[in-house]
Amino acid sequence: MQDGVHIDFETYSEVDIRKVGAWRYATHPSTRVICTGYAFGDDEPQLATEDDPWPDFMKDPAGLGLAAWNATFEMLIWHHCVPFACPPIAQWVDPAATARSLALPGALGECGAALGLPADKAKDKRGKYLIQRLCKPNRAGDRVTTPALLQELYDYCKQDVVAERAILDILKDYA
C-alpha cells in the first residue's frame, strides 16, 4: 500500500447496523459520514469532518489503491453517502479479510492485540463508547454533537487508520 491510501469512515445513522445489515444501513436516508480518516502510505493520518470539503483523492481515485478494515463497509458508505463515484473493488485491500484468512481475529482491536501492536499503534478502546454516544440517536432520538466528544471521535478515527495500517504492514507478505 505504499502508493495507496488507508481510509476509515465514522458515520451516524438512525438505524442499527447490527439489526439491518450494512447495505440497509448505508442506504438509509439518515446515514451520513461524520468524519473521514485517511493516510497516504506512511504519512500522518489526516481527517475531514462533515463540515470540511471532501479530500481531493476522493474526487478522482482512479488507479489509487485503497485499504480499509472491513472494506465492504467503506465501499458501501462511499457509494451511498459520498458524492463521488466509489472506486471499483479491484482497487481495495481489506486487511480484515487477510487477518481472518490467517485465523487471526476479525475485530481490529483484537487483531492488533493478537499481533502485539504497541499502544501507539493499537485501536483506541474508548471507541466503543464514542460510537454509542455519537453515531446513533440518544434515548430522546436526538443526535449528540458535543464538541469535546466529537474531537475524541475524530482522534479515534485517525487512530483506526494507524491500527489498520500497522496490521496491514505485518500481514502484507500474506496478502
PDB file of C-alpha atoms in Angstrom, residues 8 67-76 92-97 100 106-108 164:
ATOM      1  CA  ASP A   8     -11.846   4.942   7.676  1.00  0.00           C
ATOM      2  CA  ALA A  67      -7.168  -0.084   2.231  1.00  0.00           C
ATOM      3  CA  ALA A  68      -9.861  -0.274   4.879  1.00  0.00           C
ATOM      4  CA  TRP A  69     -10.637  -2.649   7.716  1.00  0.00           C
ATOM      5  CA  ASN A  70     -13.814  -4.481   6.633  1.00  0.00           C
ATOM      6  CA  ALA A  71     -13.596  -2.621   3.325  1.00  0.00           C
ATOM      7  CA  THR A  72     -17.126  -3.559   2.261  1.00  0.00           C
ATOM      8  CA  PHE A  73     -18.487  -1.080   4.801  1.00  0.00           C
ATOM      9  CA  GLU A  74     -16.289   1.732   3.463  1.00  0.00           C
ATOM     10  CA  MET A  75     -17.271   0.849  -0.112  1.00  0.00           C
ATOM     11  CA  LEU A  76     -20.974   0.918   0.755  1.00  0.00           C
ATOM     12  CA  TRP A  92      -9.422  -2.094  -2.482  1.00  0.00           C
ATOM     13  CA  VAL A  93      -7.419  -4.135   0.025  1.00  0.00           C
ATOM     14  CA  ASP A  94      -9.123  -5.464   3.147  1.00  0.00           C
ATOM     15  CA  PRO A  95      -6.669  -6.277   5.951  1.00  0.00           C
ATOM     16  CA  ALA A  96      -9.520  -7.804   7.977  1.00  0.00           C
ATOM     17  CA  ALA A  97     -10.078 -10.395   5.252  1.00  0.00           C
ATOM     18  CA  ARG A 100      -9.340 -13.816   9.004  1.00  0.00           C
ATOM     19  CA  GLY A 106     -11.636 -10.153  12.606  1.00  0.00           C
ATOM     20  CA  ALA A 107     -12.068  -7.239  15.018  1.00  0.00           C
ATOM     21  CA  LEU A 108      -9.464  -4.507  14.582  1.00  0.00           C
ATOM     22  CA  GLU A 164      -5.280  -0.815  10.314  1.00  0.00           C
TER      23      GLU A 164
END
